[in-house]
PDB file of C-alpha atoms and ligand atoms in Angstrom:
ATOM      1  CA  MET H   1      -3.860  27.390   6.015  1.00  0.00           C
ATOM      2  CA  ARG H   2      -6.366  24.651   6.435  1.00  0.00           C
ATOM      3  CA  ALA H   3      -9.811  24.628   4.925  1.00  0.00           C
ATOM      4  CA  PRO H   4     -12.297  25.761   7.544  1.00  0.00           C
ATOM      5  CA  ARG H   5     -14.843  23.324   8.927  1.00  0.00           C
ATOM      6  CA  ARG H   6     -18.392  23.925   7.762  1.00  0.00           C
ATOM      7  CA  GLU H   7     -21.634  22.055   7.647  1.00  0.00           C
ATOM      8  CA  GLY H   8     -23.015  20.814   4.325  1.00  0.00           C
ATOM      9  CA  TRP H   9     -20.814  21.808   1.428  1.00  0.00           C
ATOM     10  CA  TYR H  10     -17.472  23.160   2.302  1.00  0.00           C
ATOM     11  CA  PRO H  11     -15.094  25.182   0.246  1.00  0.00           C
ATOM     12  CA  ALA H  12     -11.952  24.503  -1.697  1.00  0.00           C
ATOM     13  CA  ALA H  13      -8.726  23.881   0.115  1.00  0.00           C
ATOM     14  CA  SER H  14      -6.352  26.789  -0.170  1.00  0.00           C
ATOM     15  CA  SER H  15      -3.979  26.949  -3.104  1.00  0.00           C
ATOM     16  CA  LYS H  16      -1.109  26.573  -0.652  1.00  0.00           C
ATOM     17  CA  LEU H  17      -2.377  23.127   0.236  1.00  0.00           C
ATOM     18  CA  LEU H  18      -2.484  22.110  -3.390  1.00  0.00           C
ATOM     19  CA  GLY H  19       0.798  23.598  -4.425  1.00  0.00           C
ATOM     20  CA  CYS H  20       3.096  20.842  -5.755  1.00  0.00           C
ATOM     21  CA  THR H  21       2.698  17.449  -7.286  1.00  0.00           C
ATOM     22  CA  SER H  22       5.669  15.123  -7.129  1.00  0.00           C
ATOM     23  CA  GLY H  23       7.083  12.869  -4.463  1.00  0.00           C
ATOM     24  CA  ASP H  24       5.603  10.553  -1.904  1.00  0.00           C
ATOM     25  CA  SER H  25       6.623  11.317   1.622  1.00  0.00           C
ATOM     26  CA  GLY H  26       5.228  14.734   2.340  1.00  0.00           C
ATOM     27  CA  ALA H  27       4.924  14.281   6.091  1.00  0.00           C
ATOM     28  CA  GLY H  28       5.726  17.550   7.744  1.00  0.00           C
ATOM     29  CA  GLN H  29       7.425  18.888   4.618  1.00  0.00           C
ATOM     30  CA  GLY H  30       4.784  21.319   3.398  1.00  0.00           C
ATOM     31  CA  ARG H  31       1.564  20.472   1.659  1.00  0.00           C
ATOM     32  CA  LYS H  32       1.739  18.465  -1.554  1.00  0.00           C
ATOM     33  CA  SER H  33      -1.067  18.006  -3.991  1.00  0.00           C
ATOM     34  CA  TYR H  34      -2.355  14.465  -4.097  1.00  0.00           C
ATOM     35  CA  SER H  35      -4.391  15.144  -7.209  1.00  0.00           C
ATOM     36  CA  PRO H  36      -3.301  13.328 -10.358  1.00  0.00           C
ATOM     37  CA  VAL H  37      -4.123  16.508 -12.243  1.00  0.00           C
ATOM     38  CA  LYS H  38      -3.294  20.036 -11.175  1.00  0.00           C
ATOM     39  CA  ARG H  39      -6.803  21.184 -10.413  1.00  0.00           C
ATOM     40  CA  ARG H  40      -8.079  22.939  -7.348  1.00  0.00           C
ATOM     41  CA  ARG H  41      -9.947  20.977  -4.716  1.00  0.00           C
ATOM     42  CA  LYS H  42     -13.261  22.776  -4.952  1.00  0.00           C
ATOM     43  CA  ALA H  43     -15.949  21.287  -2.805  1.00  0.00           C
ATOM     44  CA  ARG H  44     -16.880  18.136  -1.032  1.00  0.00           C
ATOM     45  CA  ARG H  45     -20.349  16.904  -0.216  1.00  0.00           C
ATOM     46  CA  LEU H  46     -21.044  15.592   3.244  1.00  0.00           C
ATOM     47  CA  SER H  47     -22.780  12.271   3.669  1.00  0.00           C
ATOM     48  CA  VAL H  48     -25.665  11.691   6.040  1.00  0.00           C
ATOM     49  CA  ALA H  49     -24.690  10.358   9.435  1.00  0.00           C
ATOM     50  CA  TYR H  50     -26.440   7.260  10.691  1.00  0.00           C
ATOM     51  CA  GLU H  51     -27.599   6.655  14.245  1.00  0.00           C
ATOM     52  CA  ALA H  52     -28.266   3.650  16.382  1.00  0.00           C
ATOM     53  CA  SER H  53     -31.874   2.659  16.877  1.00  0.00           C
ATOM     54  CA  GLU H  54     -33.229   1.953  20.357  1.00  0.00           C
ATOM     55  CA  GLY H  55     -32.972  -1.761  19.875  1.00  0.00           C
ATOM     56  CA  GLU H  56     -29.433  -1.518  18.726  1.00  0.00           C
ATOM     57  CA  GLU H  57     -28.562   0.404  21.882  1.00  0.00           C
ATOM     58  CA  GLY H  58     -30.086  -2.308  24.088  1.00  0.00           C
ATOM     59  CA  ALA H  59     -28.275  -4.634  26.440  1.00  0.00           C
ATOM     60  CA  GLY H  60     -25.892  -7.011  24.721  1.00  0.00           C
ATOM     61  CA  ALA H  61     -26.156  -5.229  21.387  1.00  0.00           C
ATOM     62  CA  GLU H  62     -23.189  -3.637  19.706  1.00  0.00           C
ATOM     63  CA  ARG H  63     -23.362   0.131  19.786  1.00  0.00           C
ATOM     64  CA  LEU H  64     -23.328   1.801  16.394  1.00  0.00           C
ATOM     65  CA  GLN H  65     -20.744   4.444  15.878  1.00  0.00           C
ATOM     66  CA  THR H  66     -22.288   7.780  15.007  1.00  0.00           C
ATOM     67  CA  PRO H  67     -19.699   9.860  13.228  1.00  0.00           C
ATOM     68  CA  SER H  68     -20.910  13.350  12.370  1.00  0.00           C
ATOM     69  CA  TRP H  69     -19.312  13.046   8.964  1.00  0.00           C
ATOM     70  CA  GLN H  70     -18.402  10.298   6.538  1.00  0.00           C
ATOM     71  CA  PRO H  71     -16.977  10.655   3.038  1.00  0.00           C
ATOM     72  CA  GLN H  72     -19.378  10.302   0.178  1.00  0.00           C
ATOM     73  CA  ASP H  73     -19.019   6.970  -1.671  1.00  0.00           C
ATOM     74  CA  TRP H  74     -16.407   5.565   0.716  1.00  0.00           C
ATOM     75  CA  ARG H  75     -18.050   2.136   0.839  1.00  0.00           C
ATOM     76  CA  ARG H  76     -18.068   1.811  -2.954  1.00  0.00           C
ATOM     77  CA  GLN H  77     -14.533   3.162  -3.167  1.00  0.00           C
ATOM     78  CA  LEU H  78     -13.389   0.680  -0.525  1.00  0.00           C
ATOM     79  CA  ASP H  79     -15.112  -2.229  -2.262  1.00  0.00           C
ATOM     80  CA  ASN H  80     -13.458  -1.239  -5.544  1.00  0.00           C
ATOM     81  CA  ILE H  81     -10.045  -1.177  -3.882  1.00  0.00           C
ATOM     82  CA  ARG H  82     -10.728  -4.597  -2.371  1.00  0.00           C
ATOM     83  CA  THR H  83     -11.564  -5.867  -5.852  1.00  0.00           C
ATOM     84  CA  MET H  84      -8.405  -4.361  -7.340  1.00  0.00           C
ATOM     85  CA  ARG H  85      -6.358  -5.826  -4.480  1.00  0.00           C
ATOM     86  CA  SER H  86      -7.945  -9.275  -4.617  1.00  0.00           C
ATOM     87  CA  GLY H  87      -4.876 -10.765  -6.307  1.00  0.00           C
ATOM     88  CA  LYS H  88      -2.771  -9.867  -3.256  1.00  0.00           C
ATOM     89  CA  ASP H  89       0.265  -9.529  -5.468  1.00  0.00           C
ATOM     90  CA  ALA H  90       1.686  -6.209  -4.281  1.00  0.00           C
ATOM     91  CA  PRO H  91       5.128  -6.110  -2.600  1.00  0.00           C
ATOM     92  CA  VAL H  92       3.511  -5.537   0.801  1.00  0.00           C
ATOM     93  CA  ASP H  93       1.581  -8.800   0.465  1.00  0.00           C
ATOM     94  CA  GLN H  94       4.736 -10.893   0.343  1.00  0.00           C
ATOM     95  CA  LEU H  95       7.303  -8.703   2.062  1.00  0.00           C
ATOM     96  CA  GLY H  96       5.431  -6.686   4.712  1.00  0.00           C
ATOM     97  CA  ALA H  97       6.040  -6.942   8.453  1.00  0.00           C
ATOM     98  CA  GLU H  98       3.773 -10.005   8.670  1.00  0.00           C
ATOM     99  CA  HIS H  99       6.219 -11.913   6.480  1.00  0.00           C
ATOM    100  CA  CYS H 100       9.636 -10.792   7.738  1.00  0.00           C
ATOM    101  CA  PHE H 101       9.921 -12.670  11.042  1.00  0.00           C
ATOM    102  CA  ASP H 102      11.015 -16.246  11.659  1.00  0.00           C
ATOM    103  CA  PRO H 103       7.827 -18.266  12.332  1.00  0.00           C
ATOM    104  CA  SER H 104       9.862 -21.007  14.022  1.00  0.00           C
ATOM    105  CA  ALA H 105      11.320 -18.621  16.621  1.00  0.00           C
ATOM    106  CA  SER H 106       9.807 -18.179  20.071  1.00  0.00           C
ATOM    107  CA  PRO H 107       6.882 -15.708  20.269  1.00  0.00           C
ATOM    108  CA  LYS H 108       9.091 -13.205  22.096  1.00  0.00           C
ATOM    109  CA  VAL H 109      11.741 -13.333  19.383  1.00  0.00           C
ATOM    110  CA  GLN H 110       9.068 -13.126  16.693  1.00  0.00           C
ATOM    111  CA  ARG H 111       7.727  -9.950  18.259  1.00  0.00           C
ATOM    112  CA  TYR H 112      11.211  -8.447  18.418  1.00  0.00           C
ATOM    113  CA  GLN H 113      11.760  -9.285  14.757  1.00  0.00           C
ATOM    114  CA  VAL H 114       8.437  -7.691  13.831  1.00  0.00           C
ATOM    115  CA  LEU H 115       9.424  -4.474  15.591  1.00  0.00           C
ATOM    116  CA  LEU H 116      12.863  -4.499  13.984  1.00  0.00           C
ATOM    117  CA  SER H 117      11.433  -4.982  10.486  1.00  0.00           C
ATOM    118  CA  LEU H 118       9.087  -2.056  11.107  1.00  0.00           C
ATOM    119  CA  MET H 119      11.984   0.140  12.238  1.00  0.00           C
ATOM    120  CA  LEU H 120      13.897  -0.769   9.101  1.00  0.00           C
ATOM    121  CA  SER H 121      10.908  -0.197   6.829  1.00  0.00           C
ATOM    122  CA  SER H 122      10.451   3.557   7.186  1.00  0.00           C
ATOM    123  CA  GLN H 123      11.480   5.433   4.031  1.00  0.00           C
ATOM    124  CA  THR H 124      12.465   2.079   2.526  1.00  0.00           C
ATOM    125  CA  LYS H 125      10.981  -0.165  -0.146  1.00  0.00           C
ATOM    126  CA  ASP H 126       9.592  -3.476   1.070  1.00  0.00           C
ATOM    127  CA  GLN H 127      12.116  -5.403  -1.034  1.00  0.00           C
ATOM    128  CA  VAL H 128      15.051  -3.620   0.623  1.00  0.00           C
ATOM    129  CA  THR H 129      13.616  -4.135   4.123  1.00  0.00           C
ATOM    130  CA  ALA H 130      13.068  -7.838   3.422  1.00  0.00           C
ATOM    131  CA  GLY H 131      16.665  -8.214   2.189  1.00  0.00           C
ATOM    132  CA  ALA H 132      18.045  -6.581   5.346  1.00  0.00           C
ATOM    133  CA  MET H 133      15.845  -8.793   7.527  1.00  0.00           C
ATOM    134  CA  GLN H 134      17.065 -11.868   5.665  1.00  0.00           C
ATOM    135  CA  ARG H 135      20.710 -10.957   6.341  1.00  0.00           C
ATOM    136  CA  LEU H 136      19.985 -10.240  10.010  1.00  0.00           C
ATOM    137  CA  ARG H 137      18.019 -13.461  10.468  1.00  0.00           C
ATOM    138  CA  ALA H 138      20.804 -15.499   8.861  1.00  0.00           C
ATOM    139  CA  ARG H 139      22.957 -14.582  11.890  1.00  0.00           C
ATOM    140  CA  GLY H 140      20.192 -15.309  14.390  1.00  0.00           C
ATOM    141  CA  LEU H 141      18.155 -12.185  15.044  1.00  0.00           C
ATOM    142  CA  THR H 142      17.576 -11.759  18.771  1.00  0.00           C
ATOM    143  CA  VAL H 143      17.952  -9.019  21.350  1.00  0.00           C
ATOM    144  CA  ASP H 144      21.223 -10.575  22.529  1.00  0.00           C
ATOM    145  CA  SER H 145      22.672 -11.023  19.048  1.00  0.00           C
ATOM    146  CA  ILE H 146      21.995  -7.394  18.122  1.00  0.00           C
ATOM    147  CA  LEU H 147      23.547  -6.104  21.343  1.00  0.00           C
ATOM    148  CA  GLN H 148      26.627  -8.209  20.604  1.00  0.00           C
ATOM    149  CA  THR H 149      26.929  -6.875  17.044  1.00  0.00           C
ATOM    150  CA  ASP H 150      29.132  -3.817  16.601  1.00  0.00           C
ATOM    151  CA  ASP H 151      27.659  -0.766  14.900  1.00  0.00           C
ATOM    152  CA  SER H 152      29.803  -1.108  11.782  1.00  0.00           C
ATOM    153  CA  THR H 153      28.697  -4.703  11.170  1.00  0.00           C
ATOM    154  CA  LEU H 154      25.069  -3.846  11.878  1.00  0.00           C
ATOM    155  CA  GLY H 155      25.296  -0.993   9.386  1.00  0.00           C
ATOM    156  CA  THR H 156      26.708  -3.324   6.748  1.00  0.00           C
ATOM    157  CA  LEU H 157      23.895  -5.803   7.351  1.00  0.00           C
ATOM    158  CA  ILE H 158      21.039  -3.339   7.056  1.00  0.00           C
ATOM    159  CA  TYR H 159      22.457  -1.162   4.254  1.00  0.00           C
ATOM    160  CA  PRO H 160      20.891   0.168   1.980  1.00  0.00           C
ATOM    161  CA  VAL H 161      17.719   0.768   4.022  1.00  0.00           C
ATOM    162  CA  GLY H 162      16.828   4.446   4.250  1.00  0.00           C
ATOM    163  CA  PHE H 163      18.647   6.398   6.972  1.00  0.00           C
ATOM    164  CA  TRP H 164      20.617   3.290   7.831  1.00  0.00           C
ATOM    165  CA  ARG H 165      23.151   5.147   9.993  1.00  0.00           C
ATOM    166  CA  SER H 166      20.415   6.581  12.225  1.00  0.00           C
ATOM    167  CA  LYS H 167      18.660   3.232  12.299  1.00  0.00           C
ATOM    168  CA  VAL H 168      21.817   1.511  13.595  1.00  0.00           C
ATOM    169  CA  LYS H 169      21.786   3.924  16.516  1.00  0.00           C
ATOM    170  CA  TYR H 170      18.031   3.580  17.145  1.00  0.00           C
ATOM    171  CA  ILE H 171      18.079  -0.210  16.889  1.00  0.00           C
ATOM    172  CA  LYS H 172      20.895  -0.437  19.412  1.00  0.00           C
ATOM    173  CA  GLN H 173      19.215   1.986  21.831  1.00  0.00           C
ATOM    174  CA  THR H 174      15.792   0.387  21.516  1.00  0.00           C
ATOM    175  CA  THR H 175      17.191  -3.132  21.866  1.00  0.00           C
ATOM    176  CA  ALA H 176      19.066  -2.157  25.032  1.00  0.00           C
ATOM    177  CA  ILE H 177      15.842  -0.711  26.482  1.00  0.00           C
ATOM    178  CA  LEU H 178      13.905  -3.861  25.588  1.00  0.00           C
ATOM    179  CA  GLN H 179      16.482  -5.972  27.408  1.00  0.00           C
ATOM    180  CA  GLN H 180      16.633  -3.746  30.481  1.00  0.00           C
ATOM    181  CA  ARG H 181      12.951  -2.872  30.938  1.00  0.00           C
ATOM    182  CA  TYR H 182      10.939  -5.527  29.148  1.00  0.00           C
ATOM    183  CA  GLY H 183      12.907  -8.723  29.651  1.00  0.00           C
ATOM    184  CA  GLY H 184      13.830  -8.814  25.970  1.00  0.00           C
ATOM    185  CA  ASP H 185      10.200  -8.574  24.813  1.00  0.00           C
ATOM    186  CA  ILE H 186       8.520  -5.599  23.177  1.00  0.00           C
ATOM    187  CA  PRO H 187       5.980  -3.513  25.128  1.00  0.00           C
ATOM    188  CA  ALA H 188       2.292  -4.151  24.524  1.00  0.00           C
ATOM    189  CA  SER H 189       1.009  -0.591  24.327  1.00  0.00           C
ATOM    190  CA  VAL H 190       1.249   2.166  21.761  1.00  0.00           C
ATOM    191  CA  ALA H 191       2.392   4.664  24.389  1.00  0.00           C
ATOM    192  CA  GLU H 192       5.346   2.499  25.398  1.00  0.00           C
ATOM    193  CA  LEU H 193       6.216   1.599  21.828  1.00  0.00           C
ATOM    194  CA  VAL H 194       6.373   5.198  20.585  1.00  0.00           C
ATOM    195  CA  ALA H 195       8.611   6.028  23.554  1.00  0.00           C
ATOM    196  CA  LEU H 196      11.283   3.753  22.057  1.00  0.00           C
ATOM    197  CA  PRO H 197      13.951   5.491  19.932  1.00  0.00           C
ATOM    198  CA  GLY H 198      13.133   5.302  16.232  1.00  0.00           C
ATOM    199  CA  VAL H 199       9.561   4.006  16.695  1.00  0.00           C
ATOM    200  CA  GLY H 200       6.731   6.179  15.358  1.00  0.00           C
ATOM    201  CA  PRO H 201       2.934   5.866  15.601  1.00  0.00           C
ATOM    202  CA  LYS H 202       2.553   3.902  12.353  1.00  0.00           C
ATOM    203  CA  MET H 203       5.118   1.339  13.494  1.00  0.00           C
ATOM    204  CA  ALA H 204       3.519   1.161  16.935  1.00  0.00           C
ATOM    205  CA  HIS H 205       0.031   0.428  15.572  1.00  0.00           C
ATOM    206  CA  LEU H 206       1.405  -2.154  13.143  1.00  0.00           C
ATOM    207  CA  ALA H 207       3.465  -3.765  15.909  1.00  0.00           C
ATOM    208  CA  MET H 208       0.365  -3.976  18.094  1.00  0.00           C
ATOM    209  CA  ALA H 209      -1.561  -5.628  15.259  1.00  0.00           C
ATOM    210  CA  VAL H 210       1.108  -7.983  13.922  1.00  0.00           C
ATOM    211  CA  ALA H 211       3.055  -8.814  17.082  1.00  0.00           C
ATOM    212  CA  TRP H 212       0.263  -8.726  19.665  1.00  0.00           C
ATOM    213  CA  GLY H 213      -2.876  -9.303  17.557  1.00  0.00           C
ATOM    214  CA  THR H 214      -4.431  -6.107  18.946  1.00  0.00           C
ATOM    215  CA  VAL H 215      -5.917  -3.398  16.761  1.00  0.00           C
ATOM    216  CA  SER H 216      -4.980  -0.181  18.522  1.00  0.00           C
ATOM    217  CA  GLY H 217      -5.501   2.284  15.674  1.00  0.00           C
ATOM    218  CA  ILE H 218      -5.109   2.807  11.951  1.00  0.00           C
ATOM    219  CA  ALA H 219      -1.513   2.511  10.751  1.00  0.00           C
ATOM    220  CA  VAL H 220      -1.011   5.390   8.326  1.00  0.00           C
ATOM    221  CA  ASP H 221       2.077   5.628   6.155  1.00  0.00           C
ATOM    222  CA  THR H 222       2.676   7.838   3.126  1.00  0.00           C
ATOM    223  CA  HIS H 223       0.544   5.592   0.871  1.00  0.00           C
ATOM    224  CA  VAL H 224      -2.466   5.678   3.190  1.00  0.00           C
ATOM    225  CA  HIS H 225      -1.960   9.411   3.743  1.00  0.00           C
ATOM    226  CA  ARG H 226      -1.820  10.164   0.021  1.00  0.00           C
ATOM    227  CA  ILE H 227      -4.740   7.962  -1.024  1.00  0.00           C
ATOM    228  CA  ALA H 228      -6.980   9.140   1.823  1.00  0.00           C
ATOM    229  CA  ASN H 229      -6.467  12.698   0.591  1.00  0.00           C
ATOM    230  CA  ARG H 230      -7.031  11.824  -3.062  1.00  0.00           C
ATOM    231  CA  LEU H 231     -10.291  10.051  -2.230  1.00  0.00           C
ATOM    232  CA  ARG H 232     -11.232  12.839   0.225  1.00  0.00           C
ATOM    233  CA  TRP H 233     -11.440  10.383   3.073  1.00  0.00           C
ATOM    234  CA  THR H 234     -10.443  13.181   5.399  1.00  0.00           C
ATOM    235  CA  LYS H 235     -12.935  15.944   6.116  1.00  0.00           C
ATOM    236  CA  GLU H 236     -10.228  18.484   5.411  1.00  0.00           C
ATOM    237  CA  ALA H 237      -6.923  18.164   3.592  1.00  0.00           C
ATOM    238  CA  THR H 238      -4.342  16.740   5.988  1.00  0.00           C
ATOM    239  CA  ARG H 239      -0.628  17.474   6.066  1.00  0.00           C
ATOM    240  CA  SER H 240       0.903  14.431   7.730  1.00  0.00           C
ATOM    241  CA  PRO H 241       0.228  10.717   8.193  1.00  0.00           C
ATOM    242  CA  GLU H 242      -0.465  11.297  11.879  1.00  0.00           C
ATOM    243  CA  GLU H 243      -3.055  13.956  11.065  1.00  0.00           C
ATOM    244  CA  THR H 244      -4.602  11.574   8.532  1.00  0.00           C
ATOM    245  CA  ARG H 245      -4.740   8.802  11.134  1.00  0.00           C
ATOM    246  CA  ARG H 246      -6.696  10.981  13.520  1.00  0.00           C
ATOM    247  CA  ALA H 247      -9.036  12.134  10.739  1.00  0.00           C
ATOM    248  CA  LEU H 248      -9.735   8.563   9.575  1.00  0.00           C
ATOM    249  CA  GLU H 249     -10.306   7.256  13.083  1.00  0.00           C
ATOM    250  CA  GLU H 250     -13.007   9.912  13.568  1.00  0.00           C
ATOM    251  CA  TRP H 251     -15.322   8.248  11.094  1.00  0.00           C
ATOM    252  CA  LEU H 252     -14.033   4.901   9.780  1.00  0.00           C
ATOM    253  CA  PRO H 253     -15.831   2.076  11.625  1.00  0.00           C
ATOM    254  CA  ARG H 254     -13.476  -0.302  13.364  1.00  0.00           C
ATOM    255  CA  CYS H 255     -15.243  -3.444  12.306  1.00  0.00           C
ATOM    256  CA  ALA H 256     -17.525  -4.708   9.550  1.00  0.00           C
ATOM    257  CA  HIS H 257     -20.821  -6.320  10.482  1.00  0.00           C
ATOM    258  CA  PRO H 258     -22.019  -9.321   8.466  1.00  0.00           C
ATOM    259  CA  GLN H 259     -25.800  -9.062   8.862  1.00  0.00           C
ATOM    260  CA  ASP H 260     -26.725  -5.738   7.372  1.00  0.00           C
ATOM    261  CA  GLY H 261     -23.540  -4.382   5.931  1.00  0.00           C
ATOM    262  CA  VAL H 262     -23.482  -1.645   8.543  1.00  0.00           C
ATOM    263  CA  GLU H 263     -20.194  -1.284  10.333  1.00  0.00           C
ATOM    264  CA  ARG H 264     -20.310  -1.246  14.094  1.00  0.00           C
ATOM    265  CA  ALA H 265     -17.898  -0.992  16.959  1.00  0.00           C
ATOM    266  CA  PRO H 266     -16.524  -4.462  17.743  1.00  0.00           C
ATOM    267  CA  SER H 267     -18.177  -6.299  20.596  1.00  0.00           C
ATOM    268  CA  GLY H 268     -14.893  -7.769  21.697  1.00  0.00           C
ATOM    269  CA  GLY H 269     -16.189 -11.315  21.457  1.00  0.00           C
ATOM    270  CA  LEU H 270     -14.546 -12.340  18.223  1.00  0.00           C
ATOM    271  CA  PRO H 271     -11.510 -14.565  18.118  1.00  0.00           C
ATOM    272  CA  PRO H 272      -8.438 -12.654  16.921  1.00  0.00           C
ATOM    273  CA  SER H 273      -8.174 -14.985  13.930  1.00  0.00           C
ATOM    274  CA  LEU H 274     -11.456 -13.649  12.588  1.00  0.00           C
ATOM    275  CA  HIS H 275     -10.452 -10.049  13.206  1.00  0.00           C
ATOM    276  CA  THR H 276      -7.365 -10.497  11.071  1.00  0.00           C
ATOM    277  CA  ASP H 277      -8.929 -12.568   8.290  1.00  0.00           C
ATOM    278  CA  ASP H 278      -9.529 -10.184   5.379  1.00  0.00           C
ATOM    279  CA  SER H 279     -12.049 -12.566   3.800  1.00  0.00           C
ATOM    280  CA  HIS H 280     -14.231 -12.696   6.930  1.00  0.00           C
ATOM    281  CA  PRO H 281     -17.177 -10.278   7.105  1.00  0.00           C
ATOM    282  CA  HIS H 282     -16.198  -9.380  10.673  1.00  0.00           C
ATOM    283  CA  ARG H 283     -12.746  -8.243   9.621  1.00  0.00           C
ATOM    284  CA  GLU H 284     -11.312  -5.276  11.398  1.00  0.00           C
ATOM    285  CA  LEU H 285     -11.453  -2.324   9.015  1.00  0.00           C
ATOM    286  CA  TRP H 286      -8.867  -0.450  11.056  1.00  0.00           C
ATOM    287  CA  ARG H 287      -6.410  -3.258  10.547  1.00  0.00           C
ATOM    288  CA  GLU H 288      -7.372  -4.043   6.962  1.00  0.00           C
ATOM    289  CA  ILE H 289      -7.002  -0.499   5.705  1.00  0.00           C
ATOM    290  CA  ASN H 290      -3.197  -0.330   5.959  1.00  0.00           C
ATOM    291  CA  GLY H 291      -2.293  -3.351   3.837  1.00  0.00           C
ATOM    292  CA  LEU H 292      -5.142  -2.649   1.451  1.00  0.00           C
ATOM    293  CA  LEU H 293      -4.107   0.934   0.699  1.00  0.00           C
ATOM    294  CA  VAL H 294      -0.350   0.338   0.834  1.00  0.00           C
ATOM    295  CA  GLY H 295      -0.627  -2.299  -1.895  1.00  0.00           C
ATOM    296  CA  PHE H 296      -3.050  -0.116  -3.851  1.00  0.00           C
ATOM    297  CA  GLY H 297      -0.515   2.711  -3.622  1.00  0.00           C
ATOM    298  CA  GLN H 298       2.308   0.431  -4.745  1.00  0.00           C
ATOM    299  CA  GLN H 299       0.444  -0.849  -7.794  1.00  0.00           C
ATOM    300  CA  THR H 300      -2.195   1.636  -8.931  1.00  0.00           C
ATOM    301  CA  CYS H 301      -2.543   4.884  -7.009  1.00  0.00           C
ATOM    302  CA  LEU H 302       1.154   5.672  -7.397  1.00  0.00           C
ATOM    303  CA  PRO H 303       2.679   8.763  -5.793  1.00  0.00           C
ATOM    304  CA  VAL H 304       3.458  10.236  -9.205  1.00  0.00           C
ATOM    305  CA  ARG H 305       1.355   9.554 -12.314  1.00  0.00           C
ATOM    306  CA  PRO H 306      -1.257   7.273 -10.701  1.00  0.00           C
ATOM    307  CA  ARG H 307      -2.778   4.713 -13.057  1.00  0.00           C
ATOM    308  CA  CYS H 308      -6.245   6.246 -13.044  1.00  0.00           C
ATOM    309  CA  GLN H 309      -7.248   4.682 -16.368  1.00  0.00           C
ATOM    310  CA  ALA H 310      -6.875   1.246 -14.802  1.00  0.00           C
ATOM    311  CA  CYS H 311      -8.557   2.240 -11.523  1.00  0.00           C
ATOM    312  CA  LEU H 312     -12.115   1.133 -10.730  1.00  0.00           C
ATOM    313  CA  ASN H 313     -12.527   4.313  -8.713  1.00  0.00           C
ATOM    314  CA  ARG H 314     -11.818   6.743 -11.531  1.00  0.00           C
ATOM    315  CA  ALA H 315     -15.488   7.821 -11.780  1.00  0.00           C
ATOM    316  CA  LEU H 316     -15.761   8.137  -7.997  1.00  0.00           C
ATOM    317  CA  CYS H 317     -12.401   9.749  -7.287  1.00  0.00           C
ATOM    318  CA  PRO H 318     -12.496  13.509  -6.672  1.00  0.00           C
ATOM    319  CA  ALA H 319      -8.781  13.844  -7.390  1.00  0.00           C
ATOM    320  CA  ALA H 320      -9.029  12.090 -10.766  1.00  0.00           C
ATOM    321  CA  ARG H 321     -12.037  14.229 -11.658  1.00  0.00           C
ATOM    322  CA  GLY H 322     -10.139  17.382 -10.724  1.00  0.00           C
ATOM    323  CA  LEU H 323     -12.514  18.286  -7.892  1.00  0.00           C
TER     324      LEU H 323
HETATM  325  S1  LIG J   1      -8.665   7.332  -9.822  1.00  0.00           S
HETATM  326 FE1  LIG J   1      -7.741   5.695  -8.604  1.00  0.00          FE
HETATM  327  S2  LIG J   1      -5.554   5.743  -9.132  1.00  0.00           S
HETATM  328 FE2  LIG J   1      -6.426   7.710  -9.797  1.00  0.00          FE
HETATM  329  S3  LIG J   1      -6.061   9.098  -8.044  1.00  0.00           S
HETATM  330 FE3  LIG J   1      -8.132   8.225  -7.808  1.00  0.00          FE
HETATM  331  S4  LIG J   1      -7.855   6.420  -6.474  1.00  0.00           S
HETATM  332 FE4  LIG J   1      -5.820   6.995  -7.271  1.00  0.00          FE
END
């Protein structure tokens, strides 16, 4: 059962939702507790929504988003995570999809390599994905080379990524589709990407961001899913990364605004380089959130026994406080 929606305070999630504690994945496998301590999730306070003023709604102005609900303290929690992640020394910072393709290859080949690294990365540590990509790239990683590689050899090259046997099949099927329908390139829409065998929503949104420079949505994996629930960044407890993505996109502003600290919808006039620069005040929050929380989940907010004593959010974190 899910906690019912209510205005103002709303009640504890059901005990079923808070039942167990270990493990990371959780998507579609029954509710796990994301609390570092086994305490019931009692109540969450709603924050006050903000609205655009008349001037802000005027011609040429960016329109403020007006979510009906935002998590309490999310800005301070986010700033604390940015501070903790400022060293950029988590595995995802060196080995994520942005670092696994050959920068000297043609743009089309780079995009294919990005998609392939994302397909390999599900249920797999970044180090293992990077090793598989290195072995594939050493042979020349293109649509043609993969189609010419027999399944047994491909399996040997990508082993030990998670579900490597299934991934051999999906990579071959997807690569054949890319050659037949897209001229060897990858499609440039989430709808077309998720229609490819072995490509899920998280991979599609990351592929759009990394390969095409387009922020199409928040990429939510098990780290983002777990941390969003621990920090109560979803109005209700969510059961899957996809559910978490929808819940986050309901209130998290797409883009930071430099003048007043208020986040607004992007005007569309910024160069992509600014959108993707984490140090720029106009950075895209929807893009930033994945790498930020994945690294935070790898280093501090671990799936099991999170390092709350070392976390700047320990006083602001409902899960750590047993709420
Ligand atoms: S205090 Fe920090 S590490 Fe602990 S659960 Fe909360 S966010 Fe995660």
